[in-house]
Amino acid sequence: MAAARDLVLGVDVGTGSSKGVLTTLDGRVVARASRGPQPGTRRTTTPRPGYVEHDADAVWWDDFCAIARELTHRAADPDDVAAGRVVAVGTSGIGPTVLLADAHGRPLRPAILYGVDTRSVAEATDLEERYGADDLLRRCGSRMSTQAAGGKLEWLRRHEPDVFARARYFFMSNSYLAFRLTGEYVLDQHSASQSTPLYDRHEAAWIEDRCEEIAKGLPMPRLAWPSERVGAVSAQAAEVTGIPVGTPVAAGTCDAWAEAESVDVGQPGDLMVMYGSTTFFIAVTDGPRFHPSLWGTAGVRPGQSTLAAGMASSGSAVEWWRETIGSPAVGDLVAEAAAAPPGANGLIALPYFAGERTPFADADARGALLGLTLRTTRGEVDRALLEATAFGVRHNIDEIRAAGVDIRRVVAVGGGTGSALWPQIVTDVTGLRQELPAERIGACLGDAKFAAVALGAVGVDEAWNSVESATEPDPEAAEVYAGLYPAYRRLHEATADLQHRLSELERRTRT
């Protein structure tokens, strides 16, 4: 009988669904699994406006267990193409999140999610005044926002003091999974760097006096890099997951950074552009870089630094249009948009349908369409919205370059790469060639790499995903967009005050 091949398990827990893979030690995917909302349950809860929460056991842990059982069952079947033995585990998840747990590691309340939960506005403002915007930017990498875990902890201390007093653990999604698997209390360096104002980017360590001020009595987790082995699967965890007892577990990290690792975005000058409902950017930098409009964080490889950015809406704005007109076939509308010329016959849009995050933080920014005529077609509107997202990408890239980043390689990921049109428009607007990887399953593939590195099977710098194709700039389209980009910027500047007035009207009148 042939010896069972070694496999690694990667699982990513998401806001709306979770995914997992089994791969060989060189990154070849042999099995996939996913888990979405369960019948009769609400995966994400919003108990009050601005509050967005997850039940850590019912969502994070149950998703992980279900995916792990499915994939380990397949690995144990000698007749399955995924047959083998699981020898290491890596995880990632939504972040930064804040989950408080008692002395036994049991959650005391639902987890507060990342920047979509905006309850900590006042706390973020107060903490920025206390420590100073420049100090936060230079020492922590980012200014305060509702994204930062430190502000969420401050909110809990102020508003739920009884819960806070009982807390002995502070988890994010991947660190809670690591704890349930191994019993170890650990957080990866990248996720910790999203805990402004509690983490020092230069020292790669907690700022002890600030932790004492904001999280008095709450021990901070020990820090590790995402691909470090932090423990082994316990007998209790093995029973509910199917993963063998003693299997090494990597620390893991936040989902977007795991996805960057899944497509080998790891060298200074590499940039990942994630196409989805929102657009997200991760640029690997040559040491800590700071910019008031961007998020400076630790990377996922030891000593690595990144700058990140994120648009509030992009694919979601296009999807709004497609749902509004009731297009019977998305493919038909994409074809109509592709048939329209660059510039959509004089139609230009702003993509701020959900405000904006970067390169300017403005929750009251709003979308716009300028240049409508009686001859405007639905395909032209669709193209104008895609072009608006591309102009937003260029705006963010301009800021990344202003921070001193020399962008040398761009990799496109996410569901929006399923059609060639959107990435091509972005390439024509930015002038940047984009590589599209062969495997686009997402963060769970990066988690599998973390597991393989933790095992010592591969080096952290080794390639994990091949390039399938690339987009190249079209000179004629690029010339059109070079003329339109300044108009896009001026349209926002000229209407910003009006956008805010309309946003206020919406708040007063919408029920």
Coordinates of C-alpha atoms in Angstrom, one line a residue:
M1 CA 0.0 0.0 0.0
A2 CA 1.3 3.4 -1.0
A3 CA 2.1 5.9 1.9
A4 CA -0.6 8.6 2.3
R5 CA 0.4 11.9 0.9
D6 CA 0.8 14.9 3.3
L7 CA -1.9 17.6 3.0
V8 CA -2.5 20.9 4.7
L9 CA -5.8 22.4 5.6
G10 CA -6.7 26.1 5.2
V11 CA -10.0 27.6 6.4
D12 CA -11.1 31.2 6.1
V13 CA -14.2 32.5 8.1
G14 CA -16.0 35.3 6.3
T15 CA -18.8 37.7 7.0
G16 CA -21.3 36.0 4.8
S17 CA -19.7 32.5 4.2
S18 CA -16.6 30.5 4.9
K19 CA -14.3 28.5 2.7
G20 CA -11.7 25.8 3.1
V21 CA -9.2 23.9 1.0
L22 CA -6.9 20.9 1.2
T23 CA -3.7 21.3 -0.7
T24 CA -0.5 19.3 -1.2
L25 CA 2.6 20.7 0.4
D26 CA 3.5 22.6 -2.8
G27 CA 0.1 24.3 -3.0
R28 CA -1.9 22.1 -5.4
V29 CA -5.6 22.2 -4.4
V30 CA -7.1 18.7 -4.1
A31 CA -10.4 19.6 -2.3
R32 CA -12.6 22.5 -1.5
A33 CA -15.5 23.2 0.9
S34 CA -17.7 26.1 1.8
R35 CA -20.4 26.9 4.4
G36 CA -23.0 29.7 4.1
P37 CA -25.8 30.9 6.3
Q38 CA -27.7 28.1 8.0
P39 CA -31.5 27.7 7.6
G40 CA -33.4 29.5 10.3
T41 CA -30.5 31.5 11.6
R42 CA -29.1 35.0 11.2
R43 CA -25.4 34.9 10.5
T44 CA -24.8 38.6 11.1
T45 CA -26.8 40.5 13.6
T46 CA -27.4 44.3 13.8
P47 CA -29.0 44.9 17.2
R48 CA -28.9 48.7 16.7
P49 CA -28.0 51.1 13.9
G50 CA -24.2 50.9 13.4
Y51 CA -23.8 47.7 15.4
V52 CA -22.7 44.6 13.4
E53 CA -22.0 41.4 15.3
H54 CA -21.3 37.7 15.0
D55 CA -21.8 34.9 17.5
A56 CA -18.3 33.5 17.6
D57 CA -19.3 29.9 18.4
A58 CA -22.3 29.7 16.1
V59 CA -20.5 31.3 13.1
W60 CA -16.7 31.2 13.5
W61 CA -16.3 27.9 15.3
D62 CA -19.2 26.0 13.8
D63 CA -18.1 27.0 10.3
F64 CA -14.6 25.9 10.9
C65 CA -15.7 22.5 12.4
A66 CA -18.2 21.8 9.5
I67 CA -15.5 22.6 6.8
A68 CA -12.8 20.7 8.7
R69 CA -15.0 17.6 9.1
E70 CA -16.0 17.6 5.4
L71 CA -12.4 17.9 4.2
T72 CA -10.8 15.5 6.7
H73 CA -13.5 13.0 5.9
R74 CA -12.5 13.2 2.2
A75 CA -8.9 13.0 3.1
A76 CA -9.6 9.7 5.0
D77 CA -11.4 8.1 2.1
P78 CA -8.7 6.2 0.1
D79 CA -11.0 6.3 -3.0
D80 CA -11.3 10.1 -3.0
V81 CA -9.0 12.3 -5.1
A82 CA -8.3 14.2 -1.9
A83 CA -7.1 11.1 -0.1
G84 CA -4.1 11.8 2.3
R85 CA -3.3 12.8 5.8
V86 CA -3.7 16.3 7.2
V87 CA -0.4 17.4 8.7
A88 CA -0.9 21.1 9.5
V89 CA -3.7 23.7 9.7
G90 CA -3.9 27.5 8.9
T91 CA -6.8 29.8 9.4
S92 CA -7.9 33.4 8.7
G93 CA -11.0 35.4 9.2
I94 CA -12.7 38.8 9.1
G95 CA -10.8 41.4 11.0
P96 CA -10.1 43.3 13.0
T97 CA -12.8 42.0 15.3
V98 CA -13.1 42.2 19.1
L99 CA -14.4 39.2 21.1
L100 CA -14.2 39.2 24.9
A101 CA -14.1 35.9 26.7
D102 CA -14.0 34.8 30.3
A103 CA -11.3 33.0 32.2
H104 CA -12.4 29.7 30.6
G105 CA -12.3 31.2 27.1
R106 CA -16.0 31.3 26.8
P107 CA -17.4 34.4 24.9
L108 CA -19.0 37.0 27.1
R109 CA -21.0 38.7 24.3
P110 CA -21.1 38.6 20.5
A111 CA -18.0 39.6 18.6
I112 CA -17.9 43.2 17.3
L113 CA -17.0 43.2 13.6
Y114 CA -14.5 45.3 11.7
G115 CA -15.2 48.8 10.2
V116 CA -18.7 47.9 9.2
D117 CA -19.5 48.3 12.9
T118 CA -19.4 52.1 13.6
R119 CA -20.4 52.3 17.2
S120 CA -16.9 53.5 18.4
V121 CA -16.9 56.9 16.6
A122 CA -16.8 58.9 19.8
E123 CA -14.1 56.6 21.3
A124 CA -12.0 56.9 18.1
T125 CA -12.2 60.7 18.3
D126 CA -11.3 60.8 22.0
L127 CA -8.3 58.4 21.6
E128 CA -7.0 60.5 18.7
E129 CA -7.2 63.6 20.7
R130 CA -5.5 61.9 23.7
Y131 CA -2.5 60.5 21.8
G132 CA -2.3 62.8 18.8
A133 CA -3.0 62.1 15.2
D134 CA 0.7 62.4 14.2
D135 CA 1.8 60.1 17.0
L136 CA -0.8 57.5 16.0
L137 CA 0.2 57.7 12.4
R138 CA 4.0 57.4 13.0
R139 CA 4.0 55.0 15.8
C140 CA 1.0 52.8 15.1
G141 CA 0.7 53.1 11.3
S142 CA -2.8 54.5 11.1
R143 CA -5.0 57.2 12.6
M144 CA -8.0 56.2 14.7
S145 CA -11.1 55.0 13.0
T146 CA -14.0 52.7 13.7
Q147 CA -11.9 50.0 12.0
A148 CA -9.4 49.9 14.9
A149 CA -9.7 47.3 17.5
G150 CA -8.4 49.6 20.2
G151 CA -11.4 51.9 19.8
K152 CA -13.8 49.0 20.1
L153 CA -12.1 47.9 23.3
E154 CA -12.5 51.4 24.6
W155 CA -16.2 51.3 23.7
L156 CA -16.7 48.1 25.6
R157 CA -14.8 49.4 28.7
R158 CA -17.1 52.5 28.7
H159 CA -20.4 51.0 27.8
E160 CA -20.3 47.4 29.1
P161 CA -18.1 47.7 32.2
D162 CA -19.5 44.6 33.9
V163 CA -18.7 42.5 30.8
F164 CA -15.3 44.1 30.5
A165 CA -14.5 43.4 34.2
R166 CA -15.1 39.7 33.6
A167 CA -13.0 39.5 30.4
R168 CA -9.7 37.6 30.5
Y169 CA -9.2 37.1 26.8
F170 CA -9.3 39.4 23.8
F171 CA -9.8 37.5 20.5
M172 CA -10.0 38.2 16.8
S173 CA -11.6 35.6 14.5
N174 CA -8.4 33.7 13.6
S175 CA -7.0 33.9 17.2
Y176 CA -10.3 32.4 18.6
L177 CA -10.0 29.5 16.2
A178 CA -6.4 29.0 17.2
F179 CA -7.5 29.0 20.9
R180 CA -10.3 26.5 20.3
L181 CA -7.9 24.2 18.4
T182 CA -4.9 24.4 20.7
G183 CA -5.7 26.3 24.0
E184 CA -3.0 28.9 23.2
Y185 CA -3.7 32.6 23.6
V186 CA -1.9 34.2 20.7
L187 CA -2.5 36.9 18.0
D188 CA -0.7 37.4 14.8
Q189 CA 1.4 40.5 14.3
H190 CA -0.6 41.8 11.4
S191 CA -3.9 41.6 13.3
A192 CA -2.3 43.2 16.3
S193 CA -1.2 46.1 14.1
Q194 CA -4.9 46.8 13.4
S195 CA -5.4 47.5 17.1
T196 CA -4.5 51.2 17.1
P197 CA -3.5 52.8 19.5
L198 CA -2.3 49.7 21.3
Y199 CA 0.5 48.4 19.0
D200 CA 3.9 49.9 18.0
R201 CA 4.7 49.2 14.3
H202 CA 8.4 49.9 14.8
E203 CA 8.8 47.7 17.9
A204 CA 6.3 45.0 16.7
A205 CA 5.0 44.9 20.2
W206 CA 2.1 46.0 22.4
I207 CA 2.4 49.5 23.9
E208 CA 2.1 48.4 27.5
D209 CA 1.1 51.7 29.1
R210 CA -1.7 52.2 26.6
C211 CA -2.9 48.6 27.0
E212 CA -3.1 49.3 30.7
E213 CA -5.1 52.5 30.2
I214 CA -7.6 51.2 27.6
A215 CA -7.7 47.5 28.6
K216 CA -6.8 47.5 32.3
G217 CA -7.0 44.0 33.7
L218 CA -7.2 42.4 30.3
P219 CA -4.0 40.5 29.4
M220 CA -2.9 41.0 25.8
P221 CA -2.2 37.9 23.7
R222 CA 1.4 36.9 22.9
L223 CA 2.3 37.8 19.3
A224 CA 3.4 35.6 16.5
W225 CA 3.7 35.9 12.7
P226 CA 0.9 34.2 10.7
S227 CA 3.0 31.3 9.5
E228 CA 4.4 30.5 13.0
R229 CA 3.4 27.3 14.6
V230 CA 1.6 28.3 17.8
G231 CA 0.4 25.0 19.1
A232 CA -1.1 21.6 18.3
V233 CA -4.7 20.3 17.9
S234 CA -6.0 19.1 21.2
A235 CA -8.0 15.9 21.8
Q236 CA -11.2 17.9 22.4
A237 CA -10.7 19.8 19.2
A238 CA -9.8 16.7 17.2
E239 CA -13.1 15.1 18.3
V240 CA -15.3 17.8 16.8
T241 CA -13.2 18.7 13.7
G242 CA -11.8 15.4 12.5
I243 CA -8.2 16.8 12.5
P244 CA -5.7 14.4 14.1
V245 CA -4.6 15.1 17.6
G246 CA -1.2 16.9 17.7
T247 CA -1.5 18.4 14.2
P248 CA 0.5 21.7 14.1
V249 CA -1.6 24.9 13.9
A250 CA -0.3 28.2 12.4
A251 CA -1.3 31.6 13.9
G252 CA -3.2 32.8 10.8
T253 CA -4.3 36.4 10.1
C254 CA -7.0 38.7 8.7
D255 CA -8.6 37.5 5.5
A256 CA -7.4 40.1 3.0
W257 CA -3.8 39.6 4.0
A258 CA -4.2 35.8 3.7
E259 CA -5.6 36.3 0.2
A260 CA -2.5 38.4 -0.7
E261 CA -0.3 35.6 0.4
S262 CA -2.4 33.1 -1.6
V263 CA -1.3 34.9 -4.8
D264 CA 2.3 35.5 -3.8
V265 CA 2.0 39.2 -3.1
G266 CA 5.0 39.4 -0.8
Q267 CA 7.8 41.5 -2.2
P268 CA 8.3 45.3 -1.8
G269 CA 6.5 46.9 -4.8
D270 CA 3.8 44.1 -5.0
L271 CA 0.2 45.3 -5.0
M272 CA -3.0 43.2 -4.7
V273 CA -6.2 44.7 -6.0
M274 CA -9.2 42.8 -4.8
Y275 CA -12.3 43.2 -7.0
G276 CA -15.6 42.6 -5.1
S277 CA -18.5 44.5 -3.6
T278 CA -15.8 46.8 -2.4
T279 CA -12.3 47.2 -3.7
F280 CA -9.4 46.5 -1.4
F281 CA -5.7 47.2 -1.9
I282 CA -2.6 45.7 -0.1
A283 CA 0.8 47.1 -1.1
V284 CA 4.0 45.5 0.3
T285 CA 6.5 48.2 1.3
D286 CA 10.2 48.4 1.9
G287 CA 9.8 49.1 5.6
P288 CA 7.1 51.0 7.5
R289 CA 5.3 53.6 5.3
F290 CA 2.7 56.1 6.6
H291 CA 0.1 58.2 4.9
P292 CA -2.9 59.9 6.6
S293 CA -5.3 58.6 4.0
L294 CA -4.1 55.0 4.2
W295 CA -3.7 52.1 6.7
G296 CA -0.1 51.2 7.6
T297 CA 0.2 47.7 9.1
A298 CA 2.5 44.9 9.7
G299 CA 2.5 42.3 6.9
V300 CA 2.2 38.6 7.2
R301 CA 5.9 37.6 6.6
P302 CA 8.4 38.2 9.4
G303 CA 9.4 41.9 9.3
Q304 CA 7.2 42.7 6.4
S305 CA 5.2 46.0 6.2
T306 CA 2.2 46.9 4.1
L307 CA 0.0 49.8 3.2
A308 CA -3.7 49.1 2.7
A309 CA -6.6 51.0 1.3
G310 CA -10.3 50.2 0.6
M311 CA -13.1 51.7 -1.3
A312 CA -16.6 51.6 0.4
S313 CA -18.4 50.5 -2.8
S314 CA -17.4 49.4 -6.2
G315 CA -18.9 46.1 -7.4
S316 CA -21.9 46.9 -5.2
A317 CA -22.6 50.1 -7.1
V318 CA -22.6 48.1 -10.4
E319 CA -24.8 45.5 -8.9
W320 CA -27.2 48.2 -7.7
W321 CA -27.7 49.3 -11.3
R322 CA -28.1 45.7 -12.6
E323 CA -30.7 45.0 -10.0
T324 CA -32.5 48.3 -10.5
I325 CA -33.1 47.8 -14.2
G326 CA -33.9 44.1 -13.7
S327 CA -31.4 42.9 -16.3
P328 CA -32.5 39.3 -17.2
A329 CA -28.9 38.2 -17.9
V330 CA -25.8 39.8 -16.4
G331 CA -23.8 38.5 -19.4
D332 CA -25.9 40.5 -21.8
L333 CA -25.4 43.7 -19.8
V334 CA -21.6 43.1 -19.6
A335 CA -21.6 42.7 -23.3
E336 CA -23.4 46.0 -23.8
A337 CA -21.0 47.7 -21.5
A338 CA -18.1 46.2 -23.4
A339 CA -19.6 47.5 -26.6
A340 CA -19.7 51.1 -25.4
P341 CA -16.6 53.1 -26.1
P342 CA -14.2 54.2 -23.3
G343 CA -15.8 57.2 -21.7
A344 CA -19.3 55.7 -22.1
N345 CA -20.2 58.4 -24.8
G346 CA -19.7 61.3 -22.4
L347 CA -21.1 59.8 -19.2
I348 CA -19.1 60.0 -16.0
A349 CA -20.0 58.7 -12.5
L350 CA -18.9 58.9 -8.9
P351 CA -18.8 55.5 -7.1
Y352 CA -19.5 56.8 -3.5
F353 CA -22.8 54.9 -3.1
A354 CA -21.9 53.9 0.5
G355 CA -19.7 56.9 1.4
E356 CA -15.9 56.4 1.0
R357 CA -13.1 54.9 3.1
T358 CA -9.9 55.7 1.2
P359 CA -8.3 57.8 0.0
F360 CA -10.6 60.2 1.9
A361 CA -12.8 59.1 4.8
D362 CA -16.2 60.5 4.2
A363 CA -19.3 58.6 5.3
D364 CA -21.5 61.2 3.7
A365 CA -20.0 61.1 0.2
R366 CA -22.6 60.0 -2.4
G367 CA -22.7 58.6 -5.9
A368 CA -23.5 60.6 -9.0
L369 CA -24.0 60.3 -12.8
L370 CA -23.2 63.3 -15.0
G371 CA -23.8 63.5 -18.7
L372 CA -27.1 61.6 -19.1
T373 CA -29.0 62.2 -22.3
L374 CA -32.1 60.8 -24.0
R375 CA -29.7 58.6 -25.9
T376 CA -27.9 57.1 -22.9
T377 CA -28.2 53.3 -22.9
R378 CA -28.2 50.9 -19.9
G379 CA -24.9 49.5 -21.1
E380 CA -23.3 53.0 -21.1
V381 CA -24.4 53.5 -17.5
D382 CA -23.0 50.1 -16.6
R383 CA -19.7 51.0 -18.2
A384 CA -19.6 54.4 -16.6
L385 CA -20.0 52.8 -13.1
L386 CA -17.2 50.4 -13.9
E387 CA -15.1 53.3 -15.1
A388 CA -15.9 55.2 -11.9
T389 CA -14.6 52.3 -9.8
A390 CA -11.4 52.3 -11.9
F391 CA -10.9 56.1 -11.4
G392 CA -11.3 55.3 -7.6
V393 CA -8.6 52.7 -8.0
R394 CA -6.3 55.2 -9.6
H395 CA -7.0 57.8 -6.9
N396 CA -5.9 55.2 -4.3
I397 CA -2.9 54.2 -6.2
D398 CA -1.9 57.8 -6.5
E399 CA -1.9 58.1 -2.7
I400 CA 0.0 54.8 -2.3
R401 CA 2.7 56.2 -4.6
A402 CA 2.6 59.5 -2.7
A403 CA 3.5 57.5 0.4
G404 CA 6.7 56.5 -1.4
V405 CA 5.7 53.1 -2.7
D406 CA 7.2 52.1 -6.1
I407 CA 4.6 49.8 -7.5
R408 CA 6.3 47.1 -9.7
R409 CA 3.8 44.3 -9.9
V410 CA 0.0 44.2 -9.6
V411 CA -2.1 41.0 -9.0
A412 CA -5.9 41.1 -9.4
V413 CA -8.1 38.8 -7.3
G414 CA -11.7 38.5 -6.3
G415 CA -15.0 37.8 -7.9
G416 CA -14.8 40.8 -10.2
T417 CA -12.0 39.2 -12.1
G418 CA -14.5 36.6 -13.5
S419 CA -15.2 39.0 -16.3
A420 CA -12.3 40.4 -18.4
L421 CA -14.0 43.8 -18.8
W422 CA -13.5 45.3 -15.3
P423 CA -9.8 44.5 -14.8
Q424 CA -9.2 45.7 -18.4
I425 CA -10.8 49.1 -17.7
V426 CA -8.7 49.4 -14.5
T427 CA -5.6 48.6 -16.4
D428 CA -6.4 51.2 -19.0
V429 CA -7.2 53.9 -16.4
T430 CA -4.1 53.2 -14.3
G431 CA -1.7 52.2 -17.0
L432 CA -0.7 49.2 -14.8
R433 CA -0.4 45.6 -16.2
Q434 CA -2.3 43.2 -13.9
E435 CA -1.6 39.5 -13.4
L436 CA -4.5 37.1 -12.8
P437 CA -3.5 34.0 -10.8
A438 CA -4.4 30.5 -11.9
E439 CA -6.1 29.7 -8.5
R440 CA -8.5 32.3 -7.2
I441 CA -10.3 30.6 -4.3
G442 CA -9.2 33.2 -1.9
A443 CA -7.8 33.5 1.6
C444 CA -8.1 29.9 2.5
L445 CA -5.4 29.1 0.0
G446 CA -3.1 31.6 1.8
D447 CA -4.0 29.8 5.1
A448 CA -2.9 26.5 3.6
K449 CA 0.4 28.2 2.8
F450 CA 0.8 29.4 6.4
A451 CA 0.3 25.8 7.5
A452 CA 2.9 24.5 5.1
V453 CA 5.4 27.2 6.2
A454 CA 4.7 26.4 9.9
L455 CA 5.4 22.8 9.1
G456 CA 8.7 23.7 7.5
A457 CA 7.6 22.2 4.1
V458 CA 8.0 25.4 2.2
G459 CA 9.8 28.7 2.7
V460 CA 7.7 31.8 3.3
D461 CA 9.1 33.4 0.1
E462 CA 8.4 30.4 -2.1
A463 CA 5.8 30.7 -4.9
W464 CA 2.4 29.2 -4.1
N465 CA 0.3 30.2 -7.1
S466 CA 1.1 30.5 -10.8
V467 CA 0.0 33.3 -13.2
E468 CA -2.7 32.4 -15.6
S469 CA -3.1 35.5 -17.7
A470 CA -2.5 39.3 -17.6
T471 CA -4.1 42.5 -18.8
E472 CA -2.1 45.0 -20.8
P473 CA -3.0 48.7 -21.3
D474 CA -4.7 49.7 -24.5
P475 CA -3.1 53.0 -25.7
E476 CA -6.2 54.4 -27.2
A477 CA -8.4 53.7 -24.2
A478 CA -5.7 55.0 -21.9
E479 CA -5.6 58.3 -23.7
V480 CA -9.4 58.8 -23.3
Y481 CA -9.2 58.0 -19.6
A482 CA -6.2 60.3 -19.0
G483 CA -8.5 63.1 -20.1
L484 CA -11.4 62.0 -18.0
Y485 CA -9.6 61.3 -14.7
P486 CA -9.2 65.0 -13.9
A487 CA -12.9 65.5 -14.6
Y488 CA -13.7 62.7 -12.2
R489 CA -11.7 64.4 -9.5
R490 CA -13.2 67.8 -10.2
L491 CA -16.7 66.4 -10.1
H492 CA -16.3 65.2 -6.6
E493 CA -14.6 68.4 -5.4
A494 CA -17.3 70.5 -6.9
T495 CA -20.2 68.5 -5.5
A496 CA -18.8 67.4 -2.1
D497 CA -20.8 70.0 -0.1
L498 CA -24.0 69.2 -2.0
Q499 CA -23.4 65.5 -1.4
H500 CA -23.3 66.1 2.4
R501 CA -26.5 68.2 2.2
L502 CA -28.3 65.4 0.4
S503 CA -26.9 62.8 2.8
E504 CA -28.4 64.8 5.7
L505 CA -31.7 65.0 3.8
E506 CA -31.7 61.2 3.4
R507 CA -31.1 60.7 7.1
R508 CA -34.1 62.9 8.0
T509 CA -36.5 61.5 5.4
R510 CA -35.7 57.8 4.9
T511 CA -37.5 55.5 7.3

